[in-house]
Tab-separated table of C-alpha atoms in Angstrom:
chain	number	residue	atom	x	y	z
R	173	MET	CA	7.269	-13.157	-16.448
R	174	ALA	CA	9.631	-15.380	-14.547
R	175	PHE	CA	10.767	-14.381	-11.061
R	176	LEU	CA	12.283	-15.903	-7.883
R	177	PHE	CA	10.397	-16.538	-4.737
R	178	VAL	CA	11.024	-18.171	-1.441
R	179	THR	CA	8.555	-19.559	1.214
R	180	SER	CA	9.490	-20.804	4.514
R	181	LYS	CA	8.458	-21.255	8.119
R	182	SER	CA	11.442	-22.808	9.725
R	183	GLY	CA	15.170	-23.464	9.227
R	184	ARG	CA	18.253	-21.471	8.573
R	185	PHE	CA	19.422	-20.007	5.297
R	186	ASN	CA	21.801	-17.710	3.515
R	187	ILE	CA	20.469	-15.538	0.638
R	188	GLY	CA	21.958	-13.238	-1.851
R	189	VAL	CA	19.877	-10.936	-3.995
R	190	LEU	CA	18.922	-13.563	-6.360
R	191	THR	CA	20.525	-16.809	-5.078
R	192	VAL	CA	19.002	-19.167	-2.383
R	193	LEU	CA	21.223	-21.887	-1.030
R	194	ASN	CA	19.076	-24.290	0.754
R	195	LYS	CA	17.127	-27.202	-0.712
R	196	ARG	CA	14.403	-26.869	1.745
R	197	TYR	CA	13.299	-23.690	-0.095
R	198	LEU	CA	10.725	-23.768	-2.844
R	199	ILE	CA	11.936	-21.979	-5.919
R	200	THR	CA	9.425	-21.776	-8.759
R	201	LEU	CA	8.972	-20.153	-12.015
R	202	THR	CA	5.205	-19.261	-12.381
R	203	ILE	CA	2.900	-18.108	-15.147
R	204	PHE	CA	-0.266	-16.347	-13.822
R	205	SER	CA	-3.611	-16.197	-15.578
R	206	LEU	CA	-6.272	-13.501	-15.123
R	207	CYS	CA	-8.442	-13.865	-12.247
R	208	SER	CA	-12.217	-13.533	-12.405
R	209	VAL	CA	-14.068	-10.955	-10.486
R	210	THR	CA	-17.628	-10.550	-9.070
R	211	ALA	CA	-19.395	-7.525	-7.616
R	212	ALA	CA	-20.403	-6.289	-4.059
R	213	THR	CA	-21.915	-3.440	-2.232
R	214	ALA	CA	-21.224	-1.952	1.153
R	215	GLU	CA	-21.778	1.749	1.963
R	216	ILE	CA	-20.086	3.195	4.931
R	217	GLU	CA	-22.356	4.524	7.663
R	218	PRO	CA	-21.829	8.163	8.578
R	219	SER	CA	-22.160	7.894	12.452
R	220	GLN	CA	-18.356	8.204	13.160
R	221	LEU	CA	-17.591	10.133	10.054
R	222	LEU	CA	-17.652	13.966	9.609
R	223	SER	CA	-18.401	13.758	5.844
R	224	THR	CA	-18.436	11.370	2.845
R	225	ASP	CA	-18.441	11.968	-0.911
R	226	THR	CA	-18.137	9.835	-3.947
R	227	CYS	CA	-14.611	9.541	-5.577
R	228	PHE	CA	-16.339	9.979	-8.974
R	229	ARG	CA	-17.086	13.755	-8.338
R	230	SER	CA	-15.685	16.494	-10.486
R	231	PRO	CA	-13.042	16.498	-12.064
R	232	PHE	CA	-13.450	12.703	-12.039
R	233	GLY	CA	-17.183	12.406	-12.937
R	234	SER	CA	-16.353	10.992	-16.388
R	235	TYR	CA	-13.294	9.900	-18.198
R	236	SER	CA	-13.560	12.967	-20.575
R	237	GLU	CA	-13.635	15.328	-17.578
R	238	TRP	CA	-10.461	13.508	-16.052
R	239	LEU	CA	-8.787	13.785	-19.391
R	240	SER	CA	-9.700	17.498	-19.826
R	241	MET	CA	-8.103	18.250	-16.403
R	242	ILE	CA	-4.834	16.247	-17.435
R	243	SER	CA	-4.780	18.125	-20.757
R	244	ALA	CA	-5.119	21.549	-18.890
R	245	ASN	CA	-2.415	20.707	-16.353
R	246	THR	CA	-0.144	19.441	-19.042
R	247	SER	CA	-0.573	22.527	-21.171
R	248	ARG	CA	0.287	24.844	-18.167
R	249	ARG	CA	3.671	23.022	-17.865
R	250	VAL	CA	4.402	22.224	-21.553
R	251	THR	CA	4.063	24.524	-24.643
R	252	ASP	CA	5.157	22.143	-27.363
R	253	GLU	CA	2.048	20.693	-28.883
R	254	ALA	CA	3.788	17.495	-29.888
R	255	LYS	CA	4.876	16.932	-26.355
R	256	ILE	CA	1.398	17.573	-24.945
R	257	GLN	CA	-0.146	14.950	-27.300
R	258	GLU	CA	2.570	12.567	-26.508
R	259	SER	CA	1.856	13.065	-22.695
R	260	LEU	CA	-1.976	12.581	-23.284
R	261	SER	CA	-1.227	9.387	-25.353
R	262	ASN	CA	0.731	8.117	-22.585
R	263	PHE	CA	-2.044	8.678	-20.142
R	264	LYS	CA	-4.631	7.020	-22.224
R	265	SER	CA	-2.233	4.150	-22.525
R	266	LEU	CA	-1.870	3.939	-18.674
R	267	PHE	CA	-5.375	4.528	-17.999
R	268	PRO	CA	-7.752	3.383	-20.777
R	269	GLU	CA	-11.216	4.924	-21.047
R	270	GLU	CA	-12.841	1.450	-21.013
R	271	GLU	CA	-10.998	0.478	-17.806
R	272	PHE	CA	-12.123	3.616	-16.030
R	273	GLU	CA	-15.642	3.299	-17.094
R	274	HIS	CA	-15.769	-0.393	-16.010
R	275	TYR	CA	-14.717	0.464	-12.555
R	276	GLN	CA	-17.054	3.409	-12.391
R	277	GLN	CA	-19.998	1.034	-13.279
R	278	THR	CA	-18.894	-1.884	-10.992
R	279	LEU	CA	-17.318	-0.211	-7.883
R	280	GLU	CA	-18.470	2.073	-5.132
R	281	CYS	CA	-15.757	4.502	-4.164
R	282	GLN	CA	-16.222	7.019	-1.251
R	283	THR	CA	-13.983	9.466	0.492
R	284	PHE	CA	-14.413	10.354	4.094
R	285	ARG	CA	-13.114	12.594	6.715
R	286	TYR	CA	-12.644	11.134	10.344
R	287	ARG	CA	-11.211	12.054	13.647
R	288	SER	CA	-7.922	10.372	14.858
R	289	GLY	CA	-7.336	11.714	18.157
R	290	ASP	CA	-7.347	15.537	17.730
R	291	ALA	CA	-6.568	15.410	13.976
R	292	LEU	CA	-8.983	15.562	11.149
R	293	VAL	CA	-7.928	12.971	8.531
R	294	ASN	CA	-8.797	12.085	4.982
R	295	GLY	CA	-9.723	8.282	4.202
R	296	TYR	CA	-11.397	6.339	1.406
R	297	VAL	CA	-13.247	3.093	0.984
R	298	ILE	CA	-13.527	1.146	-2.296
R	299	HIS	CA	-15.739	-1.920	-2.783
R	300	PRO	CA	-17.758	-3.841	-5.447
R	301	LYS	CA	-21.431	-3.232	-5.996
R	302	ASN	CA	-24.425	-5.496	-5.505
R	303	SER	CA	-23.108	-8.252	-3.196
R	304	ASP	CA	-25.267	-10.405	-1.017
R	305	ARG	CA	-22.426	-11.496	1.278
R	306	LYS	CA	-19.877	-10.038	3.707
R	307	LEU	CA	-16.425	-9.256	1.940
R	308	PRO	CA	-13.000	-9.435	3.494
R	309	VAL	CA	-11.246	-6.136	4.170
R	310	ILE	CA	-7.743	-4.959	3.056
R	311	ILE	CA	-6.280	-1.978	4.867
R	312	TYR	CA	-4.010	-0.128	2.305
R	313	ASN	CA	-1.085	1.881	3.729
R	314	ARG	CA	0.339	4.242	1.115
R	315	GLY	CA	3.939	5.401	0.619
R	316	GLY	CA	5.433	8.907	0.543
R	317	ASN	CA	4.970	11.544	3.062
R	318	GLY	CA	2.555	14.485	3.351
R	319	ASN	CA	0.997	15.204	-0.026
R	320	TYR	CA	3.635	13.386	-1.857
R	321	GLY	CA	2.513	9.813	-2.523
R	322	SER	CA	-1.114	10.574	-1.635
R	323	VAL	CA	-3.695	8.318	-3.062
R	324	ASN	CA	-5.263	10.054	-6.058
R	325	MET	CA	-7.484	8.797	-8.827
R	326	ALA	CA	-4.421	7.514	-10.843
R	327	ARG	CA	-3.440	5.372	-7.769
R	328	MET	CA	-6.949	4.180	-7.312
R	329	VAL	CA	-7.464	3.100	-10.978
R	330	GLY	CA	-4.005	1.584	-11.245
R	331	ASP	CA	-3.746	-0.250	-8.046
R	332	LEU	CA	-6.796	-0.145	-5.628
R	333	PHE	CA	-9.767	-0.479	-8.042
R	334	PRO	CA	-8.380	-3.781	-9.407
R	335	LEU	CA	-7.863	-5.203	-5.773
R	336	ALA	CA	-11.386	-4.201	-4.822
R	337	ALA	CA	-12.724	-5.922	-8.056
R	338	GLU	CA	-11.406	-9.117	-6.603
R	339	ASN	CA	-14.145	-9.012	-4.101
R	340	TYR	CA	-12.331	-7.108	-1.381
R	341	ILE	CA	-13.252	-3.883	0.521
R	342	VAL	CA	-10.358	-1.605	0.369
R	343	VAL	CA	-9.988	1.104	3.120
R	344	GLY	CA	-7.173	3.470	3.468
R	345	THR	CA	-6.013	6.788	5.156
R	346	GLN	CA	-4.146	9.620	3.448
R	347	TYR	CA	-2.408	10.229	6.887
R	348	ARG	CA	-2.860	13.446	8.847
R	349	GLY	CA	-2.021	16.741	7.212
R	350	THR	CA	-2.549	15.467	3.696
R	351	PHE	CA	-4.851	17.683	1.479
R	352	GLU	CA	-5.114	20.222	4.399
R	353	ARG	CA	-4.040	23.897	4.209
R	354	ASN	CA	-1.978	24.874	7.141
R	355	PRO	CA	-2.781	21.635	8.941
R	356	GLU	CA	-2.568	21.668	12.639
R	357	HIS	CA	-1.338	18.049	12.728
R	358	GLN	CA	1.494	16.903	10.558
R	359	ASP	CA	2.466	13.638	9.202
R	360	GLU	CA	5.226	12.426	11.462
R	361	PHE	CA	6.391	9.493	9.338
R	362	GLY	CA	5.571	6.789	11.624
R	363	GLY	CA	4.733	8.809	14.802
R	364	ALA	CA	1.247	9.893	15.738
R	365	ASP	CA	0.156	9.260	12.236
R	366	VAL	CA	0.155	5.620	12.976
R	367	ARG	CA	-3.035	6.214	14.938
R	368	ASP	CA	-4.572	7.240	11.603
R	369	VAL	CA	-4.121	3.562	10.465
R	370	THR	CA	-5.389	1.823	13.752
R	371	ARG	CA	-8.340	4.194	13.836
R	372	LEU	CA	-9.669	2.648	10.665
R	373	PHE	CA	-10.282	-0.628	12.540
R	374	GLU	CA	-12.774	1.234	14.755
R	375	LEU	CA	-14.637	2.457	11.698
R	376	LEU	CA	-14.941	-0.928	9.945
R	377	PRO	CA	-18.126	-1.960	11.795
R	378	GLU	CA	-19.685	1.118	10.095
R	379	ILE	CA	-19.453	-0.786	6.707
R	380	PRO	CA	-22.377	-3.216	6.806
R	381	LEU	CA	-20.829	-5.870	4.486
R	382	ALA	CA	-17.216	-5.752	5.966
R	383	ALA	CA	-16.372	-9.214	7.270
R	384	ILE	CA	-14.283	-7.673	10.272
R	385	ASP	CA	-13.021	-11.086	11.269
R	386	ARG	CA	-11.207	-11.202	7.798
R	387	ILE	CA	-8.958	-8.271	7.708
R	388	GLY	CA	-5.608	-8.005	5.687
R	389	MET	CA	-3.211	-5.324	5.305
R	390	VAL	CA	-0.790	-4.092	2.621
R	391	GLY	CA	1.775	-1.401	2.818
R	392	THR	CA	3.942	-0.027	0.016
R	393	SER	CA	7.250	1.552	0.526
R	394	ARG	CA	6.764	3.789	3.767
R	395	GLY	CA	3.365	2.188	4.081
R	396	ALA	CA	5.162	-1.050	5.183
R	397	MET	CA	6.748	0.776	8.056
R	398	GLN	CA	3.120	2.004	8.864
R	399	SER	CA	1.943	-1.486	8.629
R	400	TYR	CA	4.463	-2.994	10.999
R	401	LEU	CA	3.957	-0.144	13.518
R	402	ALA	CA	0.163	-0.708	13.520
R	403	LEU	CA	0.633	-4.302	13.981
R	404	ARG	CA	2.654	-3.721	17.064
R	405	ASN	CA	-0.587	-2.321	18.523
R	406	ASP	CA	-2.168	-5.767	18.242
R	407	ILE	CA	-4.781	-4.892	15.782
R	408	PRO	CA	-6.781	-7.794	14.330
R	409	VAL	CA	-4.920	-8.470	10.968
R	410	LYS	CA	-4.845	-12.007	9.687
R	411	ALA	CA	-2.357	-11.480	6.931
R	412	LEU	CA	0.118	-8.761	5.795
R	413	ALA	CA	1.906	-8.018	2.623
R	414	THR	CA	4.509	-5.467	1.945
R	415	ILE	CA	5.775	-3.996	-1.381
R	416	ALA	CA	9.136	-2.297	-1.537
R	417	GLY	CA	8.984	-1.947	2.189
R	418	ASN	CA	11.517	-0.284	4.403
R	419	VAL	CA	12.414	-2.075	7.801
R	420	ASP	CA	15.627	-0.389	8.640
R	421	LEU	CA	15.583	3.443	8.356
R	422	LEU	CA	19.100	4.109	9.665
R	423	LYS	CA	20.757	1.571	7.351
R	424	ASP	CA	18.697	2.999	4.485
R	425	LEU	CA	20.467	6.326	4.976
R	426	GLU	CA	23.629	4.650	3.523
R	427	THR	CA	22.039	4.145	0.203
R	428	ARG	CA	19.616	7.025	0.151
R	429	PRO	CA	21.038	10.046	2.175
R	430	ALA	CA	18.521	12.368	0.727
R	431	MET	CA	15.959	10.722	3.227
R	432	GLU	CA	17.676	12.558	5.934
R	433	LYS	CA	15.862	15.727	5.045
R	434	VAL	CA	12.484	13.993	5.182
R	435	TYR	CA	13.180	12.409	8.521
R	436	ALA	CA	14.406	15.869	9.941
R	437	ASN	CA	11.280	17.638	8.547
R	438	ARG	CA	8.812	14.964	9.632
R	439	ILE	CA	10.023	13.147	12.785
R	440	PRO	CA	9.600	14.995	16.015
R	441	ASN	CA	12.786	15.327	18.159
R	442	TYR	CA	14.815	13.925	15.261
R	443	GLU	CA	17.874	15.963	15.773
R	444	LYS	CA	18.195	15.124	19.459
R	445	ASN	CA	17.072	11.515	19.275
R	446	LYS	CA	17.931	10.357	15.814
R	447	LYS	CA	18.917	6.795	16.431
R	448	ASN	CA	16.174	5.947	18.876
R	449	GLU	CA	13.440	7.602	16.649
R	450	LEU	CA	14.619	5.725	13.499
R	451	ARG	CA	14.950	2.415	15.486
R	452	ASN	CA	11.477	2.864	16.830
R	453	ARG	CA	10.320	3.008	13.089
R	454	SER	CA	12.493	0.003	11.915
R	455	ALA	CA	10.672	-3.336	12.231
R	456	ILE	CA	13.881	-5.243	11.751
R	457	HIS	CA	14.539	-4.606	15.414
R	458	TRP	CA	11.208	-5.536	16.954
R	459	ILE	CA	9.510	-7.790	14.570
R	460	SER	CA	9.367	-10.509	17.308
R	461	GLU	CA	6.910	-8.286	19.141
R	462	ILE	CA	4.252	-8.730	16.279
R	463	SER	CA	1.846	-11.751	16.560
R	464	PRO	CA	3.446	-14.889	15.071
R	465	GLU	CA	0.047	-15.864	13.742
R	466	VAL	CA	0.287	-13.089	11.010
R	467	PRO	CA	1.911	-14.481	7.783
R	468	ILE	CA	3.839	-11.954	5.911
R	469	LEU	CA	4.467	-11.562	2.107
R	470	LEU	CA	7.586	-9.507	1.125
R	471	ILE	CA	7.553	-8.191	-2.450
R	472	HIS	CA	10.581	-6.153	-3.767
R	473	GLY	CA	12.327	-5.338	-6.940
R	474	GLU	CA	16.050	-6.320	-7.052
R	475	ASN	CA	17.103	-2.835	-8.442
R	476	ASP	CA	14.862	-0.673	-6.229
R	477	GLU	CA	16.385	2.723	-6.419
R	478	ARG	CA	14.465	4.193	-3.366
R	479	VAL	CA	14.214	1.351	-0.895
R	480	ASN	CA	17.051	-1.188	-1.223
R	481	ALA	CA	15.862	-4.770	-1.611
R	482	ALA	CA	18.116	-5.581	1.353
R	483	ASN	CA	15.232	-4.483	3.477
R	484	SER	CA	13.014	-7.373	2.493
R	485	ILE	CA	15.748	-9.737	2.403
R	486	ALA	CA	16.923	-8.983	5.860
R	487	MET	CA	13.236	-9.294	7.096
R	488	ALA	CA	12.994	-12.616	5.426
R	489	GLU	CA	16.074	-13.770	7.368
R	490	GLU	CA	14.789	-12.494	10.702
R	491	LEU	CA	11.320	-14.143	10.070
R	492	GLU	CA	13.242	-17.381	9.203
R	493	ARG	CA	15.165	-17.072	12.439
R	494	LEU	CA	11.887	-16.546	14.353
R	495	GLU	CA	10.257	-19.574	12.496
R	496	ARG	CA	7.451	-17.371	11.125
R	497	GLU	CA	5.320	-17.958	8.115
R	498	TYR	CA	6.491	-15.726	5.115
R	499	LYS	CA	6.979	-15.546	1.501
R	500	LEU	CA	9.676	-13.522	-0.151
R	501	VAL	CA	9.447	-12.397	-3.755
R	502	ILE	CA	12.343	-10.721	-5.596
R	503	TYR	CA	11.754	-9.545	-9.160
R	504	PRO	CA	15.073	-9.389	-10.991
R	505	GLN	CA	16.195	-6.153	-12.569
R	506	ASP	CA	13.040	-4.349	-11.489
R	507	GLY	CA	12.624	-1.036	-9.643
R	508	HIS	CA	10.638	0.581	-6.879
R	509	ASP	CA	7.461	0.719	-8.857
R	510	LEU	CA	7.705	-2.828	-10.219
R	511	ARG	CA	6.840	-1.661	-13.585
R	512	ALA	CA	8.211	-4.790	-15.378
R	513	ASN	CA	6.200	-7.127	-13.086
R	514	LYS	CA	3.128	-5.145	-12.085
R	515	GLU	CA	0.653	-7.884	-13.136
R	516	ALA	CA	2.775	-10.708	-11.477
R	517	ALA	CA	3.132	-8.754	-8.260
R	518	PHE	CA	-0.683	-8.110	-8.245
R	519	LYS	CA	-1.474	-11.781	-8.601
R	520	GLU	CA	0.863	-12.599	-5.821
R	521	LEU	CA	-0.914	-10.190	-3.708
R	522	VAL	CA	-4.316	-11.498	-4.594
R	523	GLU	CA	-3.191	-15.064	-4.066
R	524	TRP	CA	-1.832	-14.207	-0.655
R	525	PHE	CA	-5.034	-12.610	0.759
R	526	ASP	CA	-7.300	-15.272	-1.063
R	527	THR	CA	-5.311	-17.922	0.774
R	528	HIS	CA	-5.067	-16.255	4.200
R	529	LEU	CA	-8.337	-14.386	4.506
C-alpha cells in the first residue's frame, strides 16, 4: 500500500493534506515485509499491585469459549439467523482461531489493579514468553473515555499482541473509573487520569525483564493527548508515537461538535473554565515544554471522521518550527481506524521503536 510520509528535524515548510512543497523533505513509497518475532518472559511482581490475573481467563480461556460468548451476545441483539451467522463469520475473519491460539501459546498477558493516588485503577501487561534478556517497554495509551474504548480482548488480539510479539513488553492503563461500578474516581479526560499513566513508570521495576532505560510510548486518538500530558511530567520516554491523535481540542469542536458533551461530562470545571481546560489538554500550545530529546511519530488517516488529520499536520508544523525530530505519515483516503492501512501503520510503529529504543 502506498502512502506519503515526511521526516524532518529543521527548516520551514508548507503542507497540505497530501502535498508537501519542500525539496528538503523525504517523500517515499514503501512496501513493507513481515517482521520476524521471538519470544520473551517477564512476570510482574505483586508488591505494588493489589491483584493480578491472566487475560486468558473465562470467557477467554479458549477460542471456542470466546466465540461462544460472541455468539450469545449477538443472539441477544439479533434474531435473524442469517445475520447472526454473518456476524460470526466476520468475527472469525477478523480474529482467526489460529492467530488467537498462537498468541495464547507464545505470550504472557496479565491484568492487574493498582493504586493511582486515591484511585483504584485497572491495567495490563503483555510480553513474550521464554526470554533470556531484558526487553524494551512500550506504554500504550488507549483512546475513548470511560468504558468506551477500553482495552478488551479484541483490542489486545488486534493491536497489542502483535506489538508484544515483536519483542516488546506492552503495559497500559484502562484509566480510572473503567470497569468499576459506581466509581469514586472518574475519568477526567486528561485531568487526574494522567496520573494513571505516569504511575505505570513506578511499577515497571516490578517487571524483572523490563529494560527501564528503553521505554517508548504510543497514544491512539485521545491517548495521544494522554501521552503528551504525561511527557509534560518529564517521564523517561525515549520515543513517542501517536495515531489519529488530537492536539487542539477547542479547534476540534469545529469539526466534531458532539465532543462538547463528552468534555462537559468528563472535565471538571468545564462550564466555568472551558477555554483554559481545553488549552491545558491541547499539546499544540505547549509542545515546547516537552523534552526535545523525544522523537515523535505522527500517523493519521486523511479522511479521519473523528479526529481531523489537521491535528497531526499542525503538530508536524510546530515540531518543524522547533527543529524537533519527528515523522509525519498521512494515509490517503483512510479513516480514524486506518482499516485500509493497518499493516502499513503497524510496520511504521515497529520500525520507529526498533530504531529509537
